[in-house]
GROMACS .gro file of C-alpha atoms in nm:
model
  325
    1UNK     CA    1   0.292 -10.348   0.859
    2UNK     CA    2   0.411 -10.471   0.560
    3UNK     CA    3   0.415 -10.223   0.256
    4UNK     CA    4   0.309 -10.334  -0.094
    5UNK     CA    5   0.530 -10.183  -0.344
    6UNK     CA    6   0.390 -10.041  -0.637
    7UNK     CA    7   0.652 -10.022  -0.973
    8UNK     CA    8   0.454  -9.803  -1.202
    9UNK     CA    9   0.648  -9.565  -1.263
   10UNK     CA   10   1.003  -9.435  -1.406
   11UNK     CA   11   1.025  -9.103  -1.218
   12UNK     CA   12   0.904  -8.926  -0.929
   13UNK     CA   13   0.583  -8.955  -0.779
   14UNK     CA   14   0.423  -8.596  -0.718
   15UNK     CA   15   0.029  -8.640  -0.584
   16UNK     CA   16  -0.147  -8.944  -0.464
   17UNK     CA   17  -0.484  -8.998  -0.385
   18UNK     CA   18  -0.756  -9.239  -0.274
   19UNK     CA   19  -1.137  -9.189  -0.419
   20UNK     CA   20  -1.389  -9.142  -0.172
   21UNK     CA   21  -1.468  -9.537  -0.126
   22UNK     CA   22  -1.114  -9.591  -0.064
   23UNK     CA   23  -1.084  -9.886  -0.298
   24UNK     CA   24  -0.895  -9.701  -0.568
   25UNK     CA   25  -0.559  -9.528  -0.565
   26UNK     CA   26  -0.463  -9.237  -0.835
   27UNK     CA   27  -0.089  -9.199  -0.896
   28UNK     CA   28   0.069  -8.874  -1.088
   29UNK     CA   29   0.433  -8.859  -1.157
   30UNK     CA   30   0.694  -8.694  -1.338
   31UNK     CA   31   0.708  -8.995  -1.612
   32UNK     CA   32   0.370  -8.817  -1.814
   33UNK     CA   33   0.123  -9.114  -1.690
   34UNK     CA   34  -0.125  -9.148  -1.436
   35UNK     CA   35  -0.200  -9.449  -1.308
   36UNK     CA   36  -0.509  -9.636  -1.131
   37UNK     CA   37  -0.467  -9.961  -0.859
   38UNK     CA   38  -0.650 -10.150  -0.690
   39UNK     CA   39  -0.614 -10.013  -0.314
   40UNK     CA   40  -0.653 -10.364  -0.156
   41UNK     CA   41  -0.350 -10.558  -0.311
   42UNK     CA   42  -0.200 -10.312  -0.528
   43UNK     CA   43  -0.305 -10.465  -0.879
   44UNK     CA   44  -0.293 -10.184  -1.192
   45UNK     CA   45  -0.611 -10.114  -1.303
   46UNK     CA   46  -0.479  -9.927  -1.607
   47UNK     CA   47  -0.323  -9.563  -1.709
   48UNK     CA   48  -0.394  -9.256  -1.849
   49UNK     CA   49  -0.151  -9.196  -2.106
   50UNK     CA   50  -0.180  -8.825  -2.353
   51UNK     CA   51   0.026  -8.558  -2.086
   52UNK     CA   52   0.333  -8.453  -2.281
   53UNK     CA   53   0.437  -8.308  -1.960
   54UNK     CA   54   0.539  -8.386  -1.615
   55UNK     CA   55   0.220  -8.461  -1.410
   56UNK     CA   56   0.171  -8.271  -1.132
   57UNK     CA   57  -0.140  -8.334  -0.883
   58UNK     CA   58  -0.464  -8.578  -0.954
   59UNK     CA   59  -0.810  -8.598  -0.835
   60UNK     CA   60  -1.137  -8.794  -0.863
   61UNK     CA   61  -1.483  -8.688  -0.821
   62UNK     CA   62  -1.723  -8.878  -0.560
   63UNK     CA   63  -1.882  -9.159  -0.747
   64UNK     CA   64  -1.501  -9.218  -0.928
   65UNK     CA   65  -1.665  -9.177  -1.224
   66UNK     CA   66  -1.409  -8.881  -1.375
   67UNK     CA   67  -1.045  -8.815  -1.276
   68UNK     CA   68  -0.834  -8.476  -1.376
   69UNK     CA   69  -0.493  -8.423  -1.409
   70UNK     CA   70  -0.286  -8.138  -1.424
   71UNK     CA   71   0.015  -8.053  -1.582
   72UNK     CA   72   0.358  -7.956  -1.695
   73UNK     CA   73   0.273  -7.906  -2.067
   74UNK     CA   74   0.025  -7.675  -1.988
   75UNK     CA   75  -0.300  -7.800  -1.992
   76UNK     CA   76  -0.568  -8.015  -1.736
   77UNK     CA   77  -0.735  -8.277  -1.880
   78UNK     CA   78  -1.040  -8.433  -1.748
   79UNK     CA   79  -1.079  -8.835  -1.772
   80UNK     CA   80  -1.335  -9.167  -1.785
   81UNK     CA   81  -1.220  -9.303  -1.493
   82UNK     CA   82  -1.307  -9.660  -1.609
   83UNK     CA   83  -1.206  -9.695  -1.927
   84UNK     CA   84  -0.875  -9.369  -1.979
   85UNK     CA   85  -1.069  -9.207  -2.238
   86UNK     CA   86  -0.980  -8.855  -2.234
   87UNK     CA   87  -1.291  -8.601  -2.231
   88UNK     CA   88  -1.186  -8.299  -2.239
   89UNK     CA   89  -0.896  -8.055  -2.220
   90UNK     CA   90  -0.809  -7.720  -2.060
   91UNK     CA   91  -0.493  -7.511  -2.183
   92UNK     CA   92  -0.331  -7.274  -1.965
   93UNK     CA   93  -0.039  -7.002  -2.065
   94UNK     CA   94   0.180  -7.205  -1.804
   95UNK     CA   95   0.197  -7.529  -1.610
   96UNK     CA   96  -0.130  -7.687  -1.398
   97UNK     CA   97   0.045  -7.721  -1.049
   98UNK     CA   98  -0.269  -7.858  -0.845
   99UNK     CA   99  -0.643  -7.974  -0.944
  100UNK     CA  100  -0.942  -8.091  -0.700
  101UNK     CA  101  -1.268  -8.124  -0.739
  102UNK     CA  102  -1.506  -7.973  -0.465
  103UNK     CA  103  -1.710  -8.147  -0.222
  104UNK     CA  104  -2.015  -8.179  -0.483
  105UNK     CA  105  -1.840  -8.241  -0.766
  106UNK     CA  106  -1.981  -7.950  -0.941
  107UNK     CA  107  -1.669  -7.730  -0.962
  108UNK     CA  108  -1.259  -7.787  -0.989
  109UNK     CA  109  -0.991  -7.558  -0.898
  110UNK     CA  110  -0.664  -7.584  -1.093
  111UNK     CA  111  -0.364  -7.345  -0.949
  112UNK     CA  112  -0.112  -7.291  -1.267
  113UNK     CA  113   0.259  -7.163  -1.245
  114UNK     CA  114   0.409  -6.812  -1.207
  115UNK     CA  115   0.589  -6.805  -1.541
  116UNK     CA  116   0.781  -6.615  -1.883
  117UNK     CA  117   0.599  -6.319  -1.749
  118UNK     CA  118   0.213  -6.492  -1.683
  119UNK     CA  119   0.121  -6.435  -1.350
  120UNK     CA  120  -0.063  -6.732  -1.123
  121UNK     CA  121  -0.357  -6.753  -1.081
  122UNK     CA  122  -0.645  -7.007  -0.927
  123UNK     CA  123  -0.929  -7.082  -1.209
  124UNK     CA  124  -1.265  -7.196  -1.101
  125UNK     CA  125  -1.423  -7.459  -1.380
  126UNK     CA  126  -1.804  -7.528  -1.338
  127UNK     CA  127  -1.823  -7.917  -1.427
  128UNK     CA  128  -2.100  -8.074  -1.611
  129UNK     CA  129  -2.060  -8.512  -1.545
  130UNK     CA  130  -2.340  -8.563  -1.791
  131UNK     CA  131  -2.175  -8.489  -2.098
  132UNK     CA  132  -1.793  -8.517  -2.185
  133UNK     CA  133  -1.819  -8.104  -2.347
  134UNK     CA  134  -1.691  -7.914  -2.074
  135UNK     CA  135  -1.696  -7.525  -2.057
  136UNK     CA  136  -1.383  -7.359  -2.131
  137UNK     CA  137  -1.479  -7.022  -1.947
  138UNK     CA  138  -1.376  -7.023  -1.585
  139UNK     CA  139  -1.678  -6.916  -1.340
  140UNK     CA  140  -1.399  -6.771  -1.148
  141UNK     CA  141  -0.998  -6.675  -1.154
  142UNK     CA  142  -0.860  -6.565  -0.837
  143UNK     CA  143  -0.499  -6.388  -0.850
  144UNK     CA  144  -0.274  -6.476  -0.571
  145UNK     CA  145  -0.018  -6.186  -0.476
  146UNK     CA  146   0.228  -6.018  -0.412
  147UNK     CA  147   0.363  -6.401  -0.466
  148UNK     CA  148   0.226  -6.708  -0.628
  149UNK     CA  149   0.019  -6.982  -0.478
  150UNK     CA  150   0.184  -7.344  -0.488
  151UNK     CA  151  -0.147  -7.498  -0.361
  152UNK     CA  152  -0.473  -7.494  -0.313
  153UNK     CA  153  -0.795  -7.692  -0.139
  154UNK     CA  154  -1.211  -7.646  -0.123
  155UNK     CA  155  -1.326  -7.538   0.222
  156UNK     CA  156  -1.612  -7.594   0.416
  157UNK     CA  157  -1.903  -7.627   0.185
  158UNK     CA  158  -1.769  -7.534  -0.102
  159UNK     CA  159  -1.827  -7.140   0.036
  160UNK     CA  160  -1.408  -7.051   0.017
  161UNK     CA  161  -1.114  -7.200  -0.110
  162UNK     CA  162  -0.770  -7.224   0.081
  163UNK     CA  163  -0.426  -7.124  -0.109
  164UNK     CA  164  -0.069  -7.165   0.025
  165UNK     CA  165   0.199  -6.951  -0.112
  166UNK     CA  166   0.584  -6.963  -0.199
  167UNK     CA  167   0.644  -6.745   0.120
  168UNK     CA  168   0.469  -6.957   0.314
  169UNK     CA  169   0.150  -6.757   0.367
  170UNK     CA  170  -0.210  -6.868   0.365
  171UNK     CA  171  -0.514  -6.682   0.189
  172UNK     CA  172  -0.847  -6.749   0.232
  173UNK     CA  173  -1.089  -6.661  -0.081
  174UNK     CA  174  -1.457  -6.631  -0.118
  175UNK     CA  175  -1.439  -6.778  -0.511
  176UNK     CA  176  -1.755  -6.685  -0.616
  177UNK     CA  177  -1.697  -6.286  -0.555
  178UNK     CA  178  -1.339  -6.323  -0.638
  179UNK     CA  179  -1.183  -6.185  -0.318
  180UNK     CA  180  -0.975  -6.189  -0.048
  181UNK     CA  181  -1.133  -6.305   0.332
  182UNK     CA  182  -0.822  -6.339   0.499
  183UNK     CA  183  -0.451  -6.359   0.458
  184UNK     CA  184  -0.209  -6.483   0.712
  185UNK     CA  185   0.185  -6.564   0.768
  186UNK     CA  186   0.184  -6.982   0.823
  187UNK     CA  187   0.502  -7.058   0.746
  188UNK     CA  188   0.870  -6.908   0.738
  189UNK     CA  189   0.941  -7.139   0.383
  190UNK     CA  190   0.752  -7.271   0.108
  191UNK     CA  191   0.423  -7.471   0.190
  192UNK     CA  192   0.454  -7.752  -0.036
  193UNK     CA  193   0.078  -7.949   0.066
  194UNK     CA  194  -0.233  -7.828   0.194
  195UNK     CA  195  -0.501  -8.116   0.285
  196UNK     CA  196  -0.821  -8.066   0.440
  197UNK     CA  197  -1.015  -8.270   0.655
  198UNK     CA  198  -1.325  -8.467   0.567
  199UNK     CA  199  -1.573  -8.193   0.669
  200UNK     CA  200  -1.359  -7.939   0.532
  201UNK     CA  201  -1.373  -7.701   0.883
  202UNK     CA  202  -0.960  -7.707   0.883
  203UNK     CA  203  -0.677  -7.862   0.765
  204UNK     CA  204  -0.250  -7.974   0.744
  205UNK     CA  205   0.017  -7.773   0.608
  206UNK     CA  206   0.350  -7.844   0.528
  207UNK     CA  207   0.656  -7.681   0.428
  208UNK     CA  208   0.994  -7.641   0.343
  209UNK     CA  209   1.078  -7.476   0.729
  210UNK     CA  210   1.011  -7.883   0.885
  211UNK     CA  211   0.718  -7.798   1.018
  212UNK     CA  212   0.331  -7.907   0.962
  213UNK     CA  213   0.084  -7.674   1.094
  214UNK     CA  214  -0.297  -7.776   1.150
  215UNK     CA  215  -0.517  -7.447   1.091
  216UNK     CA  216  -0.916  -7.392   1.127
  217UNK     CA  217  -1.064  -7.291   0.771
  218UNK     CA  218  -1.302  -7.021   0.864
  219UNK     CA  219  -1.063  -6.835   1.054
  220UNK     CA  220  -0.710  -6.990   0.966
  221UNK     CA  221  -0.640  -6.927   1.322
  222UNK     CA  222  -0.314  -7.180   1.388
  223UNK     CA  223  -0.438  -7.503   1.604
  224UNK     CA  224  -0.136  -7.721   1.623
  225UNK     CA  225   0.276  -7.716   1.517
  226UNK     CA  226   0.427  -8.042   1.451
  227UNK     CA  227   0.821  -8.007   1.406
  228UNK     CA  228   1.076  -8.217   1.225
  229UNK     CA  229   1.433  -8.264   1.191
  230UNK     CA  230   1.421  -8.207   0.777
  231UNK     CA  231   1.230  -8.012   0.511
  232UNK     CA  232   0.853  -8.157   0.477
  233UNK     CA  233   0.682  -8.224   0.153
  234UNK     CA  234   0.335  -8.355   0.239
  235UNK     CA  235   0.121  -8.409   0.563
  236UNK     CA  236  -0.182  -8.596   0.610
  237UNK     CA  237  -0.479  -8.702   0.838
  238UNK     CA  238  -0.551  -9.001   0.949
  239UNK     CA  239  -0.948  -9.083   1.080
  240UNK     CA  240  -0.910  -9.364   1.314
  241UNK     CA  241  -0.647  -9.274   1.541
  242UNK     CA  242  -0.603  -8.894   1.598
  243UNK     CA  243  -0.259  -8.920   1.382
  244UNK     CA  244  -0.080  -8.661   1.105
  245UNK     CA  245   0.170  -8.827   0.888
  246UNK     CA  246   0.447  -8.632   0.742
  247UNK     CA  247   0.656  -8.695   0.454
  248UNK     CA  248   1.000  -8.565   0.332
  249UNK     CA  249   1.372  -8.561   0.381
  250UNK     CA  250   1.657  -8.441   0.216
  251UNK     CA  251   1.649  -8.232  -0.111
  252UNK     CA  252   1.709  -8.462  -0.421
  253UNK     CA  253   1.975  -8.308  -0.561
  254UNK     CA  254   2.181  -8.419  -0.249
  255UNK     CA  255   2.031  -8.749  -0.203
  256UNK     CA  256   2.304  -8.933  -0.316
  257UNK     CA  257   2.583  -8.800  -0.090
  258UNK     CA  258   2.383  -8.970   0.195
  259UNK     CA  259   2.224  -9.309   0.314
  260UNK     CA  260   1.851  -9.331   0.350
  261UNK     CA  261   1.897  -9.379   0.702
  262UNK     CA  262   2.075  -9.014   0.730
  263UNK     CA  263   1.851  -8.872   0.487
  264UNK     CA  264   1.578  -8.902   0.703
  265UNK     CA  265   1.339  -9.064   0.386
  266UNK     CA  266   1.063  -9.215   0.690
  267UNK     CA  267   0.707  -9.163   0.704
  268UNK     CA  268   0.655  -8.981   1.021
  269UNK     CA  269   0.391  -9.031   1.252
  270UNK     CA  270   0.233  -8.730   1.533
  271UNK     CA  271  -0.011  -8.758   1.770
  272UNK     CA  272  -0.272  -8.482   1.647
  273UNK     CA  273  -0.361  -8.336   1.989
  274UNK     CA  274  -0.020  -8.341   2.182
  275UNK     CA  275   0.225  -8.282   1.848
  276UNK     CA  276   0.462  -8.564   1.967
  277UNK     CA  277   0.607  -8.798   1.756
  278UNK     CA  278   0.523  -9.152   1.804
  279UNK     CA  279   0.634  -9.366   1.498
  280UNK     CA  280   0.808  -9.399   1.160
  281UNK     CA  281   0.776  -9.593   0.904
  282UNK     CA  282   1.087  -9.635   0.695
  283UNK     CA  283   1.150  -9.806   0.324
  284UNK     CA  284   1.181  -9.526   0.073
  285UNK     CA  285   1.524  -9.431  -0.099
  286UNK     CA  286   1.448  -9.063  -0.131
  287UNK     CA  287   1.271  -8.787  -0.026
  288UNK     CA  288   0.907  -8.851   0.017
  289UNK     CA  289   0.680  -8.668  -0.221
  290UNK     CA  290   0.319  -8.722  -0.130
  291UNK     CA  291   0.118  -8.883   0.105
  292UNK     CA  292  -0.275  -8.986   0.169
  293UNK     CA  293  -0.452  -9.182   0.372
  294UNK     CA  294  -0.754  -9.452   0.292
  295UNK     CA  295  -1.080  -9.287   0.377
  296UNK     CA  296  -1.229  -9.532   0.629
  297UNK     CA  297  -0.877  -9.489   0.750
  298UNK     CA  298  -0.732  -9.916   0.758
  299UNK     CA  299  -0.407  -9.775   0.586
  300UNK     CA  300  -0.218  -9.468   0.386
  301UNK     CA  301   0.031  -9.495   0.027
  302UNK     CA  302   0.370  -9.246   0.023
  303UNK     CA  303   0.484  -9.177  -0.321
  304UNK     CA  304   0.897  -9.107  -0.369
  305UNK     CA  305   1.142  -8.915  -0.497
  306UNK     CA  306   1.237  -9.293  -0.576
  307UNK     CA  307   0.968  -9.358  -0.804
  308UNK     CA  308   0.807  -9.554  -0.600
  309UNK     CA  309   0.471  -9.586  -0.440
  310UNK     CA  310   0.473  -9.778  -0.106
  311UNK     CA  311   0.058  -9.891   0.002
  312UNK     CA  312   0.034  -9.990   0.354
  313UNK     CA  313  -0.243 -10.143   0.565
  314UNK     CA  314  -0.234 -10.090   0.944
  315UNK     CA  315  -0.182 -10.418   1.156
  316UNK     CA  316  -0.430 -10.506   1.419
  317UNK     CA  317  -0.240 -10.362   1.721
  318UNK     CA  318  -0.273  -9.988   1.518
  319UNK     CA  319  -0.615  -9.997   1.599
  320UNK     CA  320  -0.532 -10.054   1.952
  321UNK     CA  321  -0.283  -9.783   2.005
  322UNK     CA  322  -0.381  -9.569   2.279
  323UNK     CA  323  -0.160  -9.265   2.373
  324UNK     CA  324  -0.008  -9.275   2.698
  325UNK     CA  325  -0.047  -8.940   2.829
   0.00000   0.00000   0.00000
C-alpha cells in the first residue's frame, strides 16, 4: 500500500473528507485554503481561497455540487464546488469549529467556539441549492452546557444531532424542538472527532484519554472500546472490512523532542467487533489530525500535524483479510 502524498499545504491539516461518490477529496488546514483532488491519483483540482482564518472542518453536499467551510475568522462560507466561487457567508461572534451538511442536504450544522465571554452554541441553517442567497436566520441554535461542544454530527434521518464535549461527554438533541434527549459521560478527556456511519444508527469517538468508543445513536448506549498507547485525534469506519482506523500521537508542541517512530505518528488499524489491533500504517512526521475513508471503501487519506495529506488505496490482499478468531 503505497501512499500518494499530497503537498498542498503549508500548515496543519485539520478535517478531511471524501464526497459521497468517493472520487473527490476536500482538504481544510490551518494555512486559510481549502483544497479539492482528484481521489484516484491525487491531482489538485483547485482551491478555495477568501478564509482570513485558520480553517477548521469541511463538507460537501450529495451531488458535490456545494462545499462549506468553517472557520477561525469567524464566519462559514458556503462554496461552487466546481468552479471556488464563494456564495454566501455566515458570521459568527467566535470561531466555526465544525460544519456538515445532513443526510438530504437540506440543512447544515456549524458548532462555533466558547469565547471573550460568547457562549457555544450549535446553529441549524436551512439550505436552499437553487439559488446562491442563503438565509441568515438559523431554524435552530442549540446551547451545549455546562461545557462547550467541540463536535458535532446528523443522526439517523436527520431526526437528532450528536455533540461531543470538552469533558468528554455526549448529548443527544432533537434540533428541531431545541432540546436535550440524552446526555451521557463517553470519555474521561476531550473528544476530538465524532463520525457516523453511513445509515447514521451509531457512530466513532475519539479522544484525548487514547481511546475510540463506538456508540448507538438512538440510545448512545456504548458498543465497543478500542484503546491506544497515545492521545487520539480522529477515528474512522471503514465499509469493506469491519475495520476503525485511528489517528494521533504525541502533542505537537513536543513533537520535536522525539522520533516519529517513538511518537507513535501511525495510522492504526482495529478489528470493529473484537477491538484488537491488527495493523499500522506508518509515514507521517507528526501527530495525525484527521482521517476518512473512501465511501465504496478501496482506500482512506490521514491529514498531519506535518502538513501533509497521505491518500492510500488498499492492495488486493486487504480485501482478502479475514480475522483469525
Amino acid at each position: 500500500m503505497i501512499p500518494i502524498l499530497l503537498q498542498g499545504h503549508t500548515r496543519p491539516l485539520t478535517q478531511i473528507k471524501f464526497n459521497a461518490d468517493g472520487d473527490l477529496l476536500m482538504t481544510a488546514a490551518k494555512d486559510k485554503v481549502a483544497s479539492l483532488w482528484y481521489s484516484h491519483n491525487g491531482e489538485r483540482i483547485g482551491t478555495f481561497t477568501g478564509h482570513q482564518g485558520s480553517l477548521w472542518s469541511i463538507d460537501c453536499n450529495k451531488n458535490s455540487t456545494l462545499v462549506i467551510t468553517g472557520s477561525a475568522d469567524n464566519t462559514a462560507r458556503l462554496w461552487h464546488a466546481e468552479t471556488g466561487r464563494m456564495l454566501h457567508t455566515w458570521e459568527f461572534p467566535t470561531a466555526v469549529k465544525r460544519v456538515e451538511f445532513s443526510h438530504d442536504d437540506r440543512f447544515v450544522l456549524m458548532v462555533t467556539e466558547e469565547r471573550m465571554g460568547h457562549k457555544c452554541a450549535i446553529y441549524v441553517f436551512q439550505i436552499d441549492s437553487s439559488t446562491p442567497e442563503q438565509s441568515d436566520e438559523p431554524v435552530a441554535v442549540l446551547w451545549p452546557s455546562p461545557v462547550k461542544a467541540t463536535v458535532a454530527a446528523w443522526g439517523y434521518l436527520d431526526k437528532h444531532i450528536v455533540a461531543g464535549h470538552e469533558d468528554g461527554s455526549l448529548t443527544l438533541y432533537d434540533w428541531k424542538y431545541e432540546k436535550v434527549v440524552n446526555h451521557t459521560t463517553a470519555h474521561e478527556a476531550t473528544i476530538t472527532d465524532l463520525q457516523m456511519w453511513k445509515d447514521g444508527t451509531y457512530f466513532i469517538t475519539s479522544s484525548k484519554d487514547k481511546t475510540a468508543r463506538l456508540f448507538e445513536t438512538s440510545t448512545l448506549n456504548p458498543l465497543k472500546l478500542y484503546k491506544a498507547d497515545t492521545g487520539i485525534n480522529t477515528a474512522a469506519m471503514t465499509p469493506t472490512q469491519d475495520l476503525v482506523i485511528l489517528g494521533g500521537g504525541q502533542a505537537a508542541s513536543e513533537v520535536t523532542t522525539t522520533s516519529s517512530r517513538q511518537g507513535k505518528f501511525e495510522s492504526r488499524f482495529y478489528h470493529k467487533v473484537f477491538e484488537d489491533e491488527v495493523g499500522r500504517s506508518r509515514g507521517h512526521f507528526g501527530p495525525i489530525n484527521t482521517l476518512a475513508v473512501i465511501p465504496d471503501g478501496r482506500g482512506f487519506a490521514s491529514g498531519g500535524e506535518d502538513g501533509y495529506v497521505r491518500l492510500h488505496h488498499f492492495d488486493p490482499d486487504y480485501f482478502k483479510f479475514k480475522y483469525d478468531y
